[in-house]
Amino acid sequence: MWEELGISSGTAIIILVALYFVVKWAVKNGIKEAYEDITGKEIKDDLDEIMERELEEKK
């Protein structure tokens, strides 16, 4: 099927894996945003915590 589109199987696998992670990221962010809207609580992720620690260390 992929050969009919001019895509090799290796390229197809890479595209499908990339698409999987993009959809996974989008769903995770959508659920997080909806939860924050419903509860009014802000969810902190690991990156937020790291940035806050770095800001505190600079003070």
PDB file of N, CA and C in Angstrom:
ATOM      1  N   MET A   1       0.819  -1.187   0.000  1.00  0.00           N
ATOM      2  CA  MET A   1       0.000   0.000   0.000  1.00  0.00           C
ATOM      3  C   MET A   1       0.868   1.259   0.000  1.00  0.00           C
ATOM      4  N   TRP A   2       1.899   1.292   0.831  1.00  0.00           N
ATOM      5  CA  TRP A   2       2.755   2.477   0.919  1.00  0.00           C
ATOM      6  C   TRP A   2       3.525   2.696  -0.370  1.00  0.00           C
ATOM      7  N   GLU A   3       3.896   1.585  -1.040  1.00  0.00           N
ATOM      8  CA  GLU A   3       4.638   1.707  -2.292  1.00  0.00           C
ATOM      9  C   GLU A   3       3.795   2.379  -3.370  1.00  0.00           C
ATOM     10  N   GLU A   4       2.473   2.173  -3.317  1.00  0.00           N
ATOM     11  CA  GLU A   4       1.587   2.817  -4.281  1.00  0.00           C
ATOM     12  C   GLU A   4       1.617   4.336  -4.111  1.00  0.00           C
ATOM     13  N   LEU A   5       1.858   4.790  -2.894  1.00  0.00           N
ATOM     14  CA  LEU A   5       1.943   6.217  -2.622  1.00  0.00           C
ATOM     15  C   LEU A   5       3.344   6.763  -2.834  1.00  0.00           C
ATOM     16  N   GLY A   6       4.302   5.889  -3.102  1.00  0.00           N
ATOM     17  CA  GLY A   6       5.670   6.318  -3.317  1.00  0.00           C
ATOM     18  C   GLY A   6       6.452   6.490  -2.035  1.00  0.00           C
ATOM     19  N   ILE A   7       6.011   5.815  -0.969  1.00  0.00           N
ATOM     20  CA  ILE A   7       6.676   5.914   0.330  1.00  0.00           C
ATOM     21  C   ILE A   7       7.244   4.545   0.680  1.00  0.00           C
ATOM     22  N   SER A   8       8.512   4.498   1.063  1.00  0.00           N
ATOM     23  CA  SER A   8       9.104   3.221   1.450  1.00  0.00           C
ATOM     24  C   SER A   8       8.592   2.831   2.840  1.00  0.00           C
ATOM     25  N   SER A   9       8.739   1.580   3.191  1.00  0.00           N
ATOM     26  CA  SER A   9       8.205   1.096   4.470  1.00  0.00           C
ATOM     27  C   SER A   9       8.930   1.724   5.660  1.00  0.00           C
ATOM     28  N   GLY A  10      10.219   1.985   5.539  1.00  0.00           N
ATOM     29  CA  GLY A  10      10.963   2.622   6.623  1.00  0.00           C
ATOM     30  C   GLY A  10      10.479   4.041   6.885  1.00  0.00           C
ATOM     31  N   THR A  11      10.241   4.774   5.811  1.00  0.00           N
ATOM     32  CA  THR A  11       9.716   6.133   5.943  1.00  0.00           C
ATOM     33  C   THR A  11       8.321   6.104   6.548  1.00  0.00           C
ATOM     34  N   ALA A  12       7.514   5.137   6.141  1.00  0.00           N
ATOM     35  CA  ALA A  12       6.153   5.020   6.664  1.00  0.00           C
ATOM     36  C   ALA A  12       6.168   4.763   8.167  1.00  0.00           C
ATOM     37  N   ILE A  13       7.071   3.915   8.631  1.00  0.00           N
ATOM     38  CA  ILE A  13       7.169   3.621  10.060  1.00  0.00           C
ATOM     39  C   ILE A  13       7.562   4.874  10.830  1.00  0.00           C
ATOM     40  N   ILE A  14       8.517   5.621  10.303  1.00  0.00           N
ATOM     41  CA  ILE A  14       8.954   6.854  10.969  1.00  0.00           C
ATOM     42  C   ILE A  14       7.803   7.852  11.040  1.00  0.00           C
ATOM     43  N   ILE A  15       7.054   7.990   9.963  1.00  0.00           N
ATOM     44  CA  ILE A  15       5.912   8.911   9.943  1.00  0.00           C
ATOM     45  C   ILE A  15       4.852   8.476  10.942  1.00  0.00           C
ATOM     46  N   LEU A  16       4.555   7.192  10.999  1.00  0.00           N
ATOM     47  CA  LEU A  16       3.542   6.696  11.926  1.00  0.00           C
ATOM     48  C   LEU A  16       3.969   6.878  13.380  1.00  0.00           C
ATOM     49  N   VAL A  17       5.237   6.659  13.682  1.00  0.00           N
ATOM     50  CA  VAL A  17       5.731   6.855  15.051  1.00  0.00           C
ATOM     51  C   VAL A  17       5.664   8.334  15.423  1.00  0.00           C
ATOM     52  N   ALA A  18       6.070   9.204  14.516  1.00  0.00           N
ATOM     53  CA  ALA A  18       5.996  10.638  14.781  1.00  0.00           C
ATOM     54  C   ALA A  18       4.549  11.075  14.975  1.00  0.00           C
ATOM     55  N   LEU A  19       3.657  10.575  14.150  1.00  0.00           N
ATOM     56  CA  LEU A  19       2.235  10.905  14.277  1.00  0.00           C
ATOM     57  C   LEU A  19       1.679  10.417  15.606  1.00  0.00           C
ATOM     58  N   TYR A  20       2.096   9.251  16.057  1.00  0.00           N
ATOM     59  CA  TYR A  20       1.666   8.717  17.352  1.00  0.00           C
ATOM     60  C   TYR A  20       2.034   9.677  18.476  1.00  0.00           C
ATOM     61  N   PHE A  21       3.281  10.141  18.494  1.00  0.00           N
ATOM     62  CA  PHE A  21       3.719  11.015  19.573  1.00  0.00           C
ATOM     63  C   PHE A  21       3.062  12.387  19.509  1.00  0.00           C
ATOM     64  N   VAL A  22       2.797  12.894  18.316  1.00  0.00           N
ATOM     65  CA  VAL A  22       2.114  14.179  18.183  1.00  0.00           C
ATOM     66  C   VAL A  22       0.690  14.074  18.718  1.00  0.00           C
ATOM     67  N   VAL A  23      -0.018  13.005  18.353  1.00  0.00           N
ATOM     68  CA  VAL A  23      -1.389  12.818  18.837  1.00  0.00           C
ATOM     69  C   VAL A  23      -1.390  12.599  20.343  1.00  0.00           C
ATOM     70  N   LYS A  24      -0.436  11.819  20.846  1.00  0.00           N
ATOM     71  CA  LYS A  24      -0.345  11.570  22.288  1.00  0.00           C
ATOM     72  C   LYS A  24      -0.123  12.885  23.041  1.00  0.00           C
ATOM     73  N   TRP A  25       0.764  13.727  22.540  1.00  0.00           N
ATOM     74  CA  TRP A  25       1.056  15.011  23.167  1.00  0.00           C
ATOM     75  C   TRP A  25      -0.175  15.916  23.149  1.00  0.00           C
ATOM     76  N   ALA A  26      -0.878  15.936  22.014  1.00  0.00           N
ATOM     77  CA  ALA A  26      -2.058  16.787  21.876  1.00  0.00           C
ATOM     78  C   ALA A  26      -3.172  16.346  22.816  1.00  0.00           C
ATOM     79  N   VAL A  27      -3.388  15.051  22.930  1.00  0.00           N
ATOM     80  CA  VAL A  27      -4.429  14.540  23.824  1.00  0.00           C
ATOM     81  C   VAL A  27      -4.072  14.847  25.268  1.00  0.00           C
ATOM     82  N   LYS A  28      -2.815  14.650  25.638  1.00  0.00           N
ATOM     83  CA  LYS A  28      -2.379  14.931  27.008  1.00  0.00           C
ATOM     84  C   LYS A  28      -2.597  16.404  27.354  1.00  0.00           C
ATOM     85  N   ASN A  29      -2.211  17.295  26.460  1.00  0.00           N
ATOM     86  CA  ASN A  29      -2.383  18.721  26.713  1.00  0.00           C
ATOM     87  C   ASN A  29      -3.856  19.114  26.734  1.00  0.00           C
ATOM     88  N   GLY A  30      -4.669  18.489  25.893  1.00  0.00           N
ATOM     89  CA  GLY A  30      -6.096  18.777  25.885  1.00  0.00           C
ATOM     90  C   GLY A  30      -6.767  18.355  27.174  1.00  0.00           C
ATOM     91  N   ILE A  31      -6.420  17.186  27.672  1.00  0.00           N
ATOM     92  CA  ILE A  31      -6.985  16.710  28.938  1.00  0.00           C
ATOM     93  C   ILE A  31      -6.529  17.605  30.078  1.00  0.00           C
ATOM     94  N   LYS A  32      -5.260  17.964  30.076  1.00  0.00           N
ATOM     95  CA  LYS A  32      -4.728  18.839  31.123  1.00  0.00           C
ATOM     96  C   LYS A  32      -5.447  20.187  31.119  1.00  0.00           C
ATOM     97  N   GLU A  33      -5.632  20.774  29.937  1.00  0.00           N
ATOM     98  CA  GLU A  33      -6.287  22.067  29.829  1.00  0.00           C
ATOM     99  C   GLU A  33      -7.754  21.983  30.263  1.00  0.00           C
ATOM    100  N   ALA A  34      -8.449  20.920  29.863  1.00  0.00           N
ATOM    101  CA  ALA A  34      -9.846  20.754  30.254  1.00  0.00           C
ATOM    102  C   ALA A  34      -9.965  20.583  31.765  1.00  0.00           C
ATOM    103  N   TYR A  35      -9.066  19.823  32.368  1.00  0.00           N
ATOM    104  CA  TYR A  35      -9.082  19.623  33.818  1.00  0.00           C
ATOM    105  C   TYR A  35      -8.872  20.949  34.541  1.00  0.00           C
ATOM    106  N   GLU A  36      -7.931  21.750  34.045  1.00  0.00           N
ATOM    107  CA  GLU A  36      -7.676  23.050  34.666  1.00  0.00           C
ATOM    108  C   GLU A  36      -8.886  23.966  34.536  1.00  0.00           C
ATOM    109  N   ASP A  37      -9.577  23.914  33.390  1.00  0.00           N
ATOM    110  CA  ASP A  37     -10.770  24.738  33.197  1.00  0.00           C
ATOM    111  C   ASP A  37     -11.901  24.300  34.129  1.00  0.00           C
ATOM    112  N   ILE A  38     -12.069  23.000  34.298  1.00  0.00           N
ATOM    113  CA  ILE A  38     -13.164  22.482  35.107  1.00  0.00           C
ATOM    114  C   ILE A  38     -12.921  22.730  36.596  1.00  0.00           C
ATOM    115  N   THR A  39     -11.717  22.431  37.076  1.00  0.00           N
ATOM    116  CA  THR A  39     -11.440  22.522  38.508  1.00  0.00           C
ATOM    117  C   THR A  39     -10.931  23.891  38.930  1.00  0.00           C
ATOM    118  N   GLY A  40     -10.344  24.627  38.028  1.00  0.00           N
ATOM    119  CA  GLY A  40      -9.759  25.914  38.373  1.00  0.00           C
ATOM    120  C   GLY A  40      -8.379  25.785  38.985  1.00  0.00           C
ATOM    121  N   LYS A  41      -7.871  24.564  39.076  1.00  0.00           N
ATOM    122  CA  LYS A  41      -6.529  24.329  39.625  1.00  0.00           C
ATOM    123  C   LYS A  41      -5.525  24.255  38.480  1.00  0.00           C
ATOM    124  N   GLU A  42      -4.347  24.824  38.708  1.00  0.00           N
ATOM    125  CA  GLU A  42      -3.300  24.761  37.696  1.00  0.00           C
ATOM    126  C   GLU A  42      -2.430  23.537  37.963  1.00  0.00           C
ATOM    127  N   ILE A  43      -2.200  22.763  36.935  1.00  0.00           N
ATOM    128  CA  ILE A  43      -1.363  21.572  37.043  1.00  0.00           C
ATOM    129  C   ILE A  43       0.050  21.950  36.657  1.00  0.00           C
ATOM    130  N   LYS A  44       1.001  21.618  37.516  1.00  0.00           N
ATOM    131  CA  LYS A  44       2.405  21.875  37.203  1.00  0.00           C
ATOM    132  C   LYS A  44       3.034  20.600  36.673  1.00  0.00           C
ATOM    133  N   ASP A  45       3.795  20.743  35.609  1.00  0.00           N
ATOM    134  CA  ASP A  45       4.531  19.599  35.101  1.00  0.00           C
ATOM    135  C   ASP A  45       5.991  19.713  35.525  1.00  0.00           C
ATOM    136  N   ASP A  46       6.792  18.760  35.133  1.00  0.00           N
ATOM    137  CA  ASP A  46       8.192  18.720  35.544  1.00  0.00           C
ATOM    138  C   ASP A  46       8.952  19.959  35.090  1.00  0.00           C
ATOM    139  N   LEU A  47       8.670  20.443  33.900  1.00  0.00           N
ATOM    140  CA  LEU A  47       9.381  21.596  33.370  1.00  0.00           C
ATOM    141  C   LEU A  47       9.081  22.845  34.196  1.00  0.00           C
ATOM    142  N   ASP A  48       7.827  23.005  34.621  1.00  0.00           N
ATOM    143  CA  ASP A  48       7.475  24.145  35.466  1.00  0.00           C
ATOM    144  C   ASP A  48       8.259  24.120  36.780  1.00  0.00           C
ATOM    145  N   GLU A  49       8.362  22.941  37.370  1.00  0.00           N
ATOM    146  CA  GLU A  49       9.081  22.811  38.637  1.00  0.00           C
ATOM    147  C   GLU A  49      10.571  23.116  38.469  1.00  0.00           C
ATOM    148  N   ILE A  50      11.159  22.673  37.383  1.00  0.00           N
ATOM    149  CA  ILE A  50      12.582  22.925  37.133  1.00  0.00           C
ATOM    150  C   ILE A  50      12.823  24.421  36.961  1.00  0.00           C
ATOM    151  N   MET A  51      11.961  25.085  36.202  1.00  0.00           N
ATOM    152  CA  MET A  51      12.118  26.525  35.972  1.00  0.00           C
ATOM    153  C   MET A  51      11.956  27.311  37.278  1.00  0.00           C
ATOM    154  N   GLU A  52      11.013  26.906  38.130  1.00  0.00           N
ATOM    155  CA  GLU A  52      10.825  27.591  39.413  1.00  0.00           C
ATOM    156  C   GLU A  52      12.054  27.434  40.306  1.00  0.00           C
ATOM    157  N   ARG A  53      12.636  26.230  40.324  1.00  0.00           N
ATOM    158  CA  ARG A  53      13.841  26.007  41.137  1.00  0.00           C
ATOM    159  C   ARG A  53      14.996  26.867  40.645  1.00  0.00           C
ATOM    160  N   GLU A  54      15.142  26.982  39.333  1.00  0.00           N
ATOM    161  CA  GLU A  54      16.225  27.785  38.785  1.00  0.00           C
ATOM    162  C   GLU A  54      16.034  29.262  39.142  1.00  0.00           C
ATOM    163  N   LEU A  55      14.794  29.738  39.117  1.00  0.00           N
ATOM    164  CA  LEU A  55      14.515  31.122  39.487  1.00  0.00           C
ATOM    165  C   LEU A  55      14.814  31.373  40.961  1.00  0.00           C
ATOM    166  N   GLU A  56      14.467  30.411  41.814  1.00  0.00           N
ATOM    167  CA  GLU A  56      14.735  30.546  43.241  1.00  0.00           C
ATOM    168  C   GLU A  56      16.236  30.553  43.531  1.00  0.00           C
ATOM    169  N   GLU A  57      16.997  29.741  42.779  1.00  0.00           N
ATOM    170  CA  GLU A  57      18.439  29.685  42.988  1.00  0.00           C
ATOM    171  C   GLU A  57      19.118  30.976  42.563  1.00  0.00           C
ATOM    172  N   LYS A  58      18.587  31.690  41.589  1.00  0.00           N
ATOM    173  CA  LYS A  58      19.166  32.923  41.118  1.00  0.00           C
ATOM    174  C   LYS A  58      18.951  34.069  42.104  1.00  0.00           C
ATOM    175  N   LYS A  59      17.922  33.949  42.935  1.00  0.00           N
ATOM    176  CA  LYS A  59      17.609  35.024  43.896  1.00  0.00           C
ATOM    177  C   LYS A  59      18.559  35.070  45.040  1.00  0.00           C
TER     178      LYS A  59
END
